[in-house]
CSV table of C-alpha atoms and ligand atoms in Angstrom, one decimal:
chain,number,residue,atom,x,y,z
A,1,UNK,CA,-33.9,-9.0,-149.1
A,2,UNK,CA,-32.2,-11.1,-146.3
A,3,UNK,CA,-29.8,-13.8,-147.3
A,4,UNK,CA,-32.2,-16.4,-145.9
A,5,UNK,CA,-35.0,-15.1,-148.1
A,6,UNK,CA,-32.5,-15.1,-151.0
A,7,UNK,CA,-31.6,-18.7,-150.7
A,8,UNK,CA,-35.2,-19.7,-150.1
A,9,UNK,CA,-36.3,-17.9,-153.3
A,10,UNK,CA,-33.4,-19.4,-155.3
A,11,UNK,CA,-34.2,-22.9,-154.0
A,12,UNK,CA,-37.8,-22.4,-155.2
A,13,UNK,CA,-36.5,-21.4,-158.6
A,14,UNK,CA,-34.0,-24.2,-159.1
A,15,UNK,CA,-35.7,-27.1,-157.4
A,16,UNK,CA,-39.4,-26.1,-158.0
A,17,UNK,CA,-40.7,-26.3,-154.4
A,18,UNK,CA,-40.2,-24.6,-151.0
A,19,UNK,CA,-37.2,-25.9,-149.1
A,20,UNK,CA,-37.7,-28.1,-146.0
A,21,UNK,CA,-35.4,-26.0,-144.0
A,22,UNK,CA,-33.1,-22.9,-144.0
A,23,UNK,CA,-30.0,-22.7,-141.8
A,24,UNK,CA,-27.2,-20.3,-141.0
A,25,UNK,CA,-23.6,-20.5,-139.6
A,26,UNK,CA,-21.6,-17.4,-138.8
A,27,UNK,CA,-18.0,-16.4,-139.6
A,28,UNK,CA,-15.8,-15.3,-136.7
A,29,UNK,CA,-13.3,-12.7,-135.5
A,30,UNK,CA,-10.6,-13.7,-133.1
A,31,UNK,CA,-10.0,-11.1,-130.3
A,32,UNK,CA,-6.7,-12.7,-129.2
A,33,UNK,CA,-5.0,-16.1,-129.1
A,34,UNK,CA,-3.5,-16.6,-132.6
A,35,UNK,CA,-1.9,-19.8,-133.8
A,36,UNK,CA,-2.4,-21.2,-130.3
A,37,UNK,CA,-5.3,-23.6,-131.2
A,38,UNK,CA,-3.2,-26.3,-132.8
A,39,UNK,CA,-0.7,-26.0,-129.9
A,40,UNK,CA,-3.4,-27.1,-127.4
A,41,UNK,CA,-3.7,-23.5,-126.1
A,42,UNK,CA,-6.3,-20.8,-125.6
A,43,UNK,CA,-8.3,-18.7,-128.1
A,44,UNK,CA,-10.8,-15.9,-127.6
A,45,UNK,CA,-13.0,-15.4,-130.7
A,46,UNK,CA,-16.6,-14.2,-131.3
A,47,UNK,CA,-19.0,-15.3,-134.0
A,48,UNK,CA,-20.0,-12.3,-136.2
A,49,UNK,CA,-23.0,-11.1,-138.2
A,50,UNK,CA,-21.6,-12.4,-141.5
A,51,UNK,CA,-22.1,-16.0,-142.4
A,52,UNK,CA,-23.3,-18.7,-144.8
A,53,UNK,CA,-27.0,-19.5,-145.4
A,54,UNK,CA,-28.4,-22.7,-146.9
A,55,UNK,CA,-31.9,-23.6,-148.0
A,56,UNK,CA,-32.3,-27.4,-148.4
A,57,UNK,CA,-34.6,-30.4,-148.6
A,58,UNK,CA,-33.7,-34.1,-148.1
A,59,UNK,CA,-33.9,-36.5,-151.0
A,60,UNK,CA,-34.9,-40.1,-150.9
A,61,UNK,CA,-31.7,-41.3,-152.6
A,62,UNK,CA,-28.0,-40.6,-152.0
A,63,UNK,CA,-27.6,-37.8,-154.5
A,64,UNK,CA,-26.4,-34.3,-153.5
A,65,UNK,CA,-27.2,-31.4,-155.8
A,66,UNK,CA,-25.9,-27.9,-154.8
A,67,UNK,CA,-26.3,-24.5,-156.4
A,68,UNK,CA,-23.7,-21.9,-155.2
A,69,UNK,CA,-25.2,-18.4,-155.7
A,70,UNK,CA,-21.8,-16.8,-155.1
A,71,UNK,CA,-20.1,-18.8,-157.8
A,72,UNK,CA,-22.3,-17.9,-160.8
A,73,UNK,CA,-25.1,-20.2,-159.6
A,74,UNK,CA,-22.9,-23.2,-160.5
A,75,UNK,CA,-24.5,-26.6,-160.0
A,76,UNK,CA,-22.5,-29.4,-158.5
A,77,UNK,CA,-23.9,-32.9,-158.3
A,78,UNK,CA,-22.4,-36.1,-156.8
A,79,UNK,CA,-23.4,-39.2,-155.0
A,80,UNK,CA,-22.7,-39.8,-151.3
A,81,UNK,CA,-21.4,-43.2,-152.3
A,82,UNK,CA,-18.7,-41.8,-154.6
A,83,UNK,CA,-17.2,-38.5,-153.2
A,84,UNK,CA,-14.1,-37.3,-155.2
A,85,UNK,CA,-12.0,-34.2,-154.9
A,86,UNK,CA,-13.2,-31.5,-157.4
A,87,UNK,CA,-10.5,-29.4,-159.0
A,88,UNK,CA,-13.0,-27.4,-161.1
A,89,UNK,CA,-15.4,-26.4,-158.4
A,90,UNK,CA,-13.0,-26.1,-155.6
A,91,UNK,CA,-15.7,-24.5,-153.3
A,92,UNK,CA,-17.5,-27.8,-153.4
A,93,UNK,CA,-14.6,-29.6,-151.6
A,94,UNK,CA,-15.7,-28.1,-148.3
A,95,UNK,CA,-19.1,-29.9,-148.8
A,96,UNK,CA,-17.5,-33.1,-150.0
A,97,UNK,CA,-15.0,-33.1,-147.1
A,98,UNK,CA,-17.6,-32.6,-144.3
A,99,UNK,CA,-19.9,-35.2,-145.7
A,100,UNK,CA,-17.0,-37.8,-145.8
A,101,UNK,CA,-16.3,-36.8,-142.1
A,102,UNK,CA,-20.0,-37.0,-141.2
A,103,UNK,CA,-20.5,-40.4,-142.8
A,104,UNK,CA,-17.7,-41.9,-140.6
A,105,UNK,CA,-20.3,-41.7,-137.8
A,106,UNK,CA,-23.5,-41.6,-139.8
A,107,UNK,CA,-23.0,-43.7,-143.0
A,108,UNK,CA,-26.7,-43.9,-143.8
A,109,UNK,CA,-27.5,-40.2,-144.3
A,110,UNK,CA,-29.8,-39.2,-147.1
A,111,UNK,CA,-28.8,-37.0,-150.1
A,112,UNK,CA,-30.1,-33.4,-150.4
A,113,UNK,CA,-30.9,-30.6,-152.8
A,114,UNK,CA,-29.6,-27.2,-151.6
A,115,UNK,CA,-28.8,-23.7,-152.4
A,116,UNK,CA,-25.9,-21.9,-150.6
A,117,UNK,CA,-24.8,-18.3,-150.3
A,118,UNK,CA,-22.6,-16.4,-147.9
A,119,UNK,CA,-21.4,-12.9,-147.2
A,120,UNK,CA,-18.2,-13.5,-145.2
A,121,UNK,CA,-15.5,-11.8,-147.2
A,122,UNK,CA,-13.4,-14.6,-148.6
A,123,UNK,CA,-9.7,-14.9,-147.9
A,124,UNK,CA,-10.0,-12.1,-145.3
A,125,UNK,CA,-9.3,-14.2,-142.2
A,126,UNK,CA,-12.9,-14.2,-141.0
A,127,UNK,CA,-13.5,-17.9,-141.6
A,128,UNK,CA,-15.7,-18.0,-144.6
A,129,UNK,CA,-14.8,-21.7,-145.1
A,130,UNK,CA,-15.5,-22.7,-141.5
A,131,UNK,CA,-18.9,-21.0,-141.7
A,132,UNK,CA,-19.6,-22.9,-144.9
A,133,UNK,CA,-18.6,-26.2,-143.3
A,134,UNK,CA,-20.7,-25.7,-140.2
A,135,UNK,CA,-23.7,-24.6,-142.3
A,136,UNK,CA,-23.5,-27.8,-144.3
A,137,UNK,CA,-23.2,-29.9,-141.2
A,138,UNK,CA,-26.1,-28.1,-139.6
A,139,UNK,CA,-28.2,-28.7,-142.7
A,140,UNK,CA,-27.4,-32.4,-142.9
A,141,UNK,CA,-27.8,-32.9,-139.2
A,142,UNK,CA,-31.3,-31.3,-139.3
A,143,UNK,CA,-32.5,-33.1,-142.4
A,144,UNK,CA,-31.4,-36.4,-141.0
A,145,UNK,CA,-32.2,-35.7,-137.4
A,146,UNK,CA,-28.7,-36.6,-136.3
A,147,UNK,CA,-27.7,-36.1,-132.6
A,148,UNK,CA,-24.7,-34.0,-133.6
A,149,UNK,CA,-23.7,-31.3,-131.1
A,150,UNK,CA,-21.6,-28.2,-131.8
A,151,UNK,CA,-18.3,-29.7,-130.6
A,152,UNK,CA,-18.8,-32.8,-132.7
A,153,UNK,CA,-19.7,-30.7,-135.7
A,154,UNK,CA,-16.6,-28.5,-135.2
A,155,UNK,CA,-14.4,-31.6,-135.1
A,156,UNK,CA,-16.0,-32.9,-138.4
A,157,UNK,CA,-15.4,-29.5,-140.0
A,158,UNK,CA,-11.8,-29.5,-138.9
A,159,UNK,CA,-11.4,-33.1,-140.1
A,160,UNK,CA,-12.7,-32.0,-143.6
A,161,UNK,CA,-10.0,-29.3,-143.7
A,162,UNK,CA,-7.2,-31.5,-142.4
A,163,UNK,CA,-7.9,-34.7,-144.4
A,164,UNK,CA,-9.7,-33.5,-147.5
A,165,UNK,CA,-9.1,-29.9,-148.3
A,166,UNK,CA,-5.4,-30.0,-147.2
A,167,UNK,CA,-5.1,-27.3,-144.6
A,168,UNK,CA,-3.7,-28.3,-141.2
A,169,UNK,CA,-5.9,-25.8,-139.3
A,170,UNK,CA,-6.8,-26.0,-135.6
A,171,UNK,CA,-10.3,-26.2,-134.1
A,172,UNK,CA,-11.0,-22.5,-133.4
A,173,UNK,CA,-12.9,-21.4,-136.5
A,174,UNK,CA,-15.3,-24.3,-136.7
A,175,UNK,CA,-15.9,-24.3,-132.9
A,176,UNK,CA,-16.8,-20.6,-132.7
A,177,UNK,CA,-19.0,-20.9,-135.8
A,178,UNK,CA,-20.9,-23.7,-134.1
A,179,UNK,CA,-20.9,-22.5,-130.5
A,180,UNK,CA,-20.7,-18.7,-130.5
A,181,UNK,CA,-23.2,-16.8,-128.4
A,182,UNK,CA,-24.9,-13.5,-129.1
A,183,UNK,CA,-23.0,-10.5,-127.6
A,184,UNK,CA,-20.4,-12.8,-126.1
A,185,UNK,CA,-16.8,-13.8,-126.8
A,186,UNK,CA,-15.8,-17.3,-126.1
A,187,UNK,CA,-12.7,-18.4,-124.2
A,188,UNK,CA,-11.9,-21.9,-125.6
A,189,UNK,CA,-9.3,-24.3,-124.1
A,190,UNK,CA,-8.3,-26.0,-127.4
A,191,UNK,CA,-7.0,-29.1,-125.5
A,192,UNK,CA,-10.0,-29.9,-123.4
A,193,UNK,CA,-12.5,-28.0,-125.6
A,194,UNK,CA,-13.9,-26.4,-122.5
A,195,UNK,CA,-15.8,-23.2,-123.2
A,196,UNK,CA,-16.3,-20.1,-121.1
A,197,UNK,CA,-18.4,-17.2,-122.4
A,198,UNK,CA,-17.6,-13.5,-121.7
A,199,UNK,CA,-20.0,-10.7,-122.2
A,200,UNK,CA,-18.5,-8.1,-124.6
A,201,UNK,CA,-18.3,-4.8,-122.7
A,202,UNK,CA,-21.2,-2.3,-123.4
A,203,UNK,CA,-20.1,0.8,-125.2
A,204,UNK,CA,-17.4,-1.0,-127.2
A,205,UNK,CA,-17.6,-2.1,-130.9
A,206,UNK,CA,-16.1,-5.0,-132.7
A,207,UNK,CA,-14.4,-2.9,-135.3
A,208,UNK,CA,-13.0,-5.0,-138.2
A,209,UNK,CA,-10.9,-3.6,-141.0
A,210,UNK,CA,-10.1,-5.7,-144.1
A,211,UNK,CA,-6.6,-4.6,-145.3
A,212,UNK,CA,-7.5,-6.0,-148.7
A,213,UNK,CA,-3.9,-7.3,-148.9
A,214,UNK,CA,-4.0,-10.2,-151.3
A,215,UNK,CA,-3.1,-13.2,-149.4
A,216,UNK,CA,-0.4,-15.4,-151.0
A,217,UNK,CA,1.2,-18.7,-149.9
A,218,UNK,CA,-1.2,-18.7,-146.9
A,219,UNK,CA,-1.6,-22.5,-146.7
A,220,UNK,CA,2.1,-23.3,-147.1
A,221,UNK,CA,3.2,-20.6,-144.6
A,222,UNK,CA,0.5,-21.7,-142.2
A,223,UNK,CA,1.5,-25.3,-142.4
A,224,UNK,CA,5.2,-24.3,-142.0
A,225,UNK,CA,4.4,-22.4,-138.8
A,226,UNK,CA,2.7,-25.4,-137.5
A,227,UNK,CA,5.7,-27.6,-138.2
A,228,UNK,CA,8.0,-25.1,-136.5
A,229,UNK,CA,5.9,-25.2,-133.4
A,230,UNK,CA,5.9,-29.0,-133.5
A,231,UNK,CA,9.7,-28.9,-133.8
A,232,UNK,CA,10.0,-26.8,-130.7
A,233,UNK,CA,7.7,-29.0,-128.7
A,234,UNK,CA,9.5,-32.1,-129.8
A,235,UNK,CA,12.9,-30.8,-128.8
A,236,UNK,CA,11.5,-29.9,-125.4
A,237,UNK,CA,10.0,-33.4,-125.1
A,238,UNK,CA,6.5,-32.0,-124.9
A,239,UNK,CA,3.2,-33.1,-126.5
A,240,UNK,CA,2.4,-29.5,-127.1
A,241,UNK,CA,3.7,-26.0,-126.4
A,242,UNK,CA,0.7,-25.5,-124.0
A,243,UNK,CA,2.7,-27.4,-121.4
A,244,UNK,CA,5.7,-25.1,-121.1
A,245,UNK,CA,6.9,-21.6,-120.1
A,246,UNK,CA,9.5,-19.1,-121.1
A,247,UNK,CA,12.0,-20.3,-118.5
A,248,UNK,CA,12.0,-23.8,-119.9
A,249,UNK,CA,12.1,-22.4,-123.5
A,250,UNK,CA,15.2,-20.4,-122.7
A,251,UNK,CA,16.9,-23.4,-121.2
A,252,UNK,CA,16.3,-25.4,-124.4
A,253,UNK,CA,16.9,-22.5,-126.8
A,254,UNK,CA,20.2,-23.9,-128.1
A,255,UNK,CA,18.7,-27.2,-129.0
A,256,UNK,CA,16.3,-25.8,-131.6
A,257,UNK,CA,16.4,-23.7,-134.7
A,258,UNK,CA,16.1,-19.9,-134.3
A,259,UNK,CA,12.8,-20.0,-136.1
A,260,UNK,CA,11.4,-22.7,-133.8
A,261,UNK,CA,12.5,-20.7,-130.8
A,262,UNK,CA,10.7,-17.6,-132.0
A,263,UNK,CA,7.5,-19.4,-132.9
A,264,UNK,CA,7.4,-21.1,-129.5
A,265,UNK,CA,8.0,-17.8,-127.8
A,266,UNK,CA,5.0,-16.4,-129.5
A,267,UNK,CA,2.8,-19.3,-128.6
A,268,UNK,CA,3.8,-19.3,-124.9
A,269,UNK,CA,3.3,-15.6,-124.5
A,270,UNK,CA,0.1,-15.5,-126.5
A,271,UNK,CA,-1.5,-18.2,-124.3
A,272,UNK,CA,-0.7,-16.0,-121.3
A,273,UNK,CA,-2.1,-12.9,-123.0
A,274,UNK,CA,-5.3,-14.7,-124.0
A,275,UNK,CA,-6.1,-15.7,-120.4
A,276,UNK,CA,-5.2,-12.2,-119.1
A,277,UNK,CA,-7.3,-10.5,-121.9
A,278,UNK,CA,-10.4,-12.5,-121.0
A,279,UNK,CA,-10.0,-11.5,-117.3
A,280,UNK,CA,-9.3,-7.8,-118.2
A,281,UNK,CA,-12.3,-7.6,-120.4
A,282,UNK,CA,-14.5,-9.1,-117.7
A,283,UNK,CA,-13.2,-6.6,-115.2
A,284,UNK,CA,-13.6,-3.6,-117.6
A,285,UNK,CA,-9.8,-2.9,-117.5
A,286,UNK,CA,-9.5,-1.3,-120.9
A,287,UNK,CA,-5.9,-0.1,-120.6
A,288,UNK,CA,-4.8,-3.7,-120.0
A,289,UNK,CA,-6.9,-4.9,-122.9
A,290,UNK,CA,-5.1,-2.3,-125.0
A,291,UNK,CA,-1.7,-3.4,-123.9
A,292,UNK,CA,-2.4,-7.1,-124.4
A,293,UNK,CA,-3.7,-6.6,-127.9
A,294,UNK,CA,-0.7,-4.5,-128.8
A,295,UNK,CA,1.7,-7.1,-127.4
A,296,UNK,CA,-0.1,-9.8,-129.4
A,297,UNK,CA,0.3,-7.9,-132.6
A,298,UNK,CA,4.0,-7.3,-131.9
A,299,UNK,CA,4.5,-10.9,-131.2
A,300,UNK,CA,2.8,-11.9,-134.5
A,301,UNK,CA,5.0,-9.4,-136.3
A,302,UNK,CA,8.4,-10.1,-134.7
A,303,UNK,CA,8.2,-13.7,-133.4
A,304,UNK,CA,5.6,-15.5,-135.5
A,305,UNK,CA,6.3,-13.3,-138.6
A,306,UNK,CA,2.8,-13.5,-140.1
A,307,UNK,CA,1.9,-9.8,-140.5
A,308,UNK,CA,2.5,-7.7,-143.6
A,309,UNK,CA,3.8,-4.1,-143.8
A,310,UNK,CA,0.3,-2.8,-144.8
A,311,UNK,CA,-1.3,-4.5,-141.9
A,312,UNK,CA,1.4,-3.2,-139.5
A,313,UNK,CA,0.6,0.3,-140.8
A,314,UNK,CA,-3.1,-0.1,-140.4
A,315,UNK,CA,-2.6,-1.3,-136.8
A,316,UNK,CA,-0.4,1.7,-136.1
A,317,UNK,CA,-3.0,4.2,-137.5
A,318,UNK,CA,-5.7,2.7,-135.3
A,319,UNK,CA,-3.5,2.4,-132.3
A,320,UNK,CA,-2.6,6.1,-132.5
A,321,UNK,CA,-6.2,7.1,-132.3
A,322,UNK,CA,-7.2,4.6,-129.6
A,323,UNK,CA,-4.3,5.0,-127.2
A,324,UNK,CA,-5.3,3.1,-124.0
A,325,UNK,CA,-9.0,3.5,-124.7
A,326,UNK,CA,-9.3,0.5,-126.9
A,327,UNK,CA,-7.2,-2.3,-128.5
A,328,UNK,CA,-6.1,-3.3,-132.0
A,329,UNK,CA,-4.3,-6.2,-133.6
A,330,UNK,CA,-4.2,-8.4,-136.7
A,331,UNK,CA,-6.7,-11.2,-136.5
A,332,UNK,CA,-6.7,-14.7,-138.1
A,333,UNK,CA,-4.1,-16.8,-139.8
A,334,UNK,CA,-2.1,-13.9,-141.2
A,335,UNK,CA,-0.3,-12.8,-144.4
A,336,UNK,CA,-3.1,-10.4,-145.2
A,337,UNK,CA,-6.7,-10.2,-144.1
A,338,UNK,CA,-8.2,-8.2,-141.3
A,339,UNK,CA,-7.3,-6.3,-138.2
A,340,UNK,CA,-9.7,-6.3,-135.2
A,341,UNK,CA,-10.1,-3.4,-132.9
A,342,UNK,CA,-12.2,-2.9,-129.8
A,343,UNK,CA,-13.3,0.7,-130.2
A,344,UNK,CA,-15.4,2.7,-127.7
A,345,UNK,CA,-18.5,4.4,-129.1
A,346,UNK,CA,-17.0,7.9,-128.8
A,347,UNK,CA,-13.9,7.1,-130.9
A,348,UNK,CA,-15.6,5.3,-133.8
A,349,UNK,CA,-15.7,8.2,-136.3
A,350,UNK,CA,-12.3,9.4,-135.3
A,351,UNK,CA,-10.7,6.0,-136.0
A,352,UNK,CA,-12.7,5.7,-139.2
A,353,UNK,CA,-11.6,9.1,-140.4
A,354,UNK,CA,-8.0,8.4,-139.7
A,355,UNK,CA,-8.0,5.1,-141.6
A,356,UNK,CA,-9.8,6.7,-144.6
A,357,UNK,CA,-7.3,9.6,-144.6
A,358,UNK,CA,-4.1,7.6,-144.3
A,359,UNK,CA,-4.3,3.9,-145.3
A,360,UNK,CA,-4.9,4.1,-149.0
A,361,UNK,CA,-2.5,7.1,-149.4
A,362,UNK,CA,0.3,5.0,-147.7
A,363,UNK,CA,-0.3,1.6,-149.1
A,364,UNK,CA,-2.3,2.0,-152.4
A,365,UNK,CA,-5.0,-0.3,-151.0
A,366,UNK,CA,-8.5,0.7,-150.1
A,367,UNK,CA,-9.7,-0.8,-146.8
A,368,UNK,CA,-13.2,-2.1,-146.0
A,369,UNK,CA,-14.5,-1.4,-142.6
A,370,UNK,CA,-17.1,-3.5,-140.8
A,371,UNK,CA,-18.6,-2.7,-137.5
A,372,UNK,CA,-19.8,-6.1,-136.3
A,373,UNK,CA,-21.9,-7.6,-133.6
A,374,UNK,CA,-21.3,-10.9,-131.8
A,375,UNK,CA,-23.8,-13.5,-132.9
A,376,UNK,CA,-25.2,-17.0,-132.1
A,377,UNK,CA,-23.4,-20.0,-133.5
A,378,UNK,CA,-25.2,-22.6,-135.6
A,379,UNK,CA,-25.4,-25.2,-132.8
A,380,UNK,CA,-25.4,-23.0,-129.7
B,1,GLA,C1,-6.7,-20.0,-139.1
B,1,GLA,C2,-7.0,-21.5,-138.6
B,1,GLA,C3,-7.2,-21.5,-137.1
B,1,GLA,C4,-6.2,-20.8,-136.3
B,1,GLA,C5,-5.9,-19.4,-136.9
B,1,GLA,C6,-4.7,-18.7,-136.3
B,1,GLA,O1,-7.9,-19.3,-138.9
B,1,GLA,O2,-8.1,-22.0,-139.3
B,1,GLA,O3,-7.4,-22.9,-136.7
B,1,GLA,O4,-5.0,-21.6,-136.3
B,1,GLA,O5,-5.7,-19.5,-138.3
B,1,GLA,O6,-5.0,-18.4,-135.0
């Protein structure tokens, strides 16, 4: 059964009627451009064929009743007029947060009954929470016929994270979940929010491997990285690290902490790599793509310090098989989660075999491999 059919059937069971609508929002994988979004820089993600599905109907009052199939079918109910943080059902805070953000512009929305379920692996760096937020926004926008576009929805999702959930994330995850396109990656300028799509090259696969490293301290480390970037920008008298280059950074090196310097060096070089990667992919220059993804990984490892030994190992195993015929790097916020590789058709089984033979033996962790496709965003 498809997930859409699953939520539709569950809606019928729990609410005793057919749902008015069903909607879907995808998770994402980032090809390159890590921790650049909140520095006003460039990112290059794709939406993937994992996501969140919702079956819903509007109510005549301001009540919201939600069943979460992935959390033991838990029921959460609240009024739009009294939204509080929920420590017991923490998954529901994504819904609460986006509804508060949405009601800043649309205070009169109606309540809803809905069922939600998703298949984005949680805590794996594939944006299960952004896909959840965007699915909820799509659902309320449709039920209330709101003129909400994908960029506005992404900003609402980010606001929910920043102001309600407590994560200082950037705009990338919500924006790609809203605006992704089938078979395309999306180059996003996170300052102007200008979007350019790039066809993913034929014959290459979006090969994603979950390291299954348990992520710890993610939010605090993430927020710390963001502060260190802000420190570097402030010392350099800049609004964001987008506005500088390595020459200026070297000139100001002594004015900032060693960590701030390293973080800034990652952001500056990563922005350059992201633009080059988009160009190289468009021109079919696989060897350049390979080098850029490798350099990105090394920069995340040495300068931004967000990889783990298991992830570094996984990247090495894949890199050894791919050579210059594909690319591999960690993807997402870091401290665990997934690696992304662009793998040509003819190397798929070779790469897969190498991982299966080596990763668990070295790290004690069993990987999960997903060969994904790029999909349409919820508002695209
Ligand atoms: C998380 C955040 C994004 C982005 C990435 C790192 O996924 O939600 O905004 O900062 O980390 O690139």
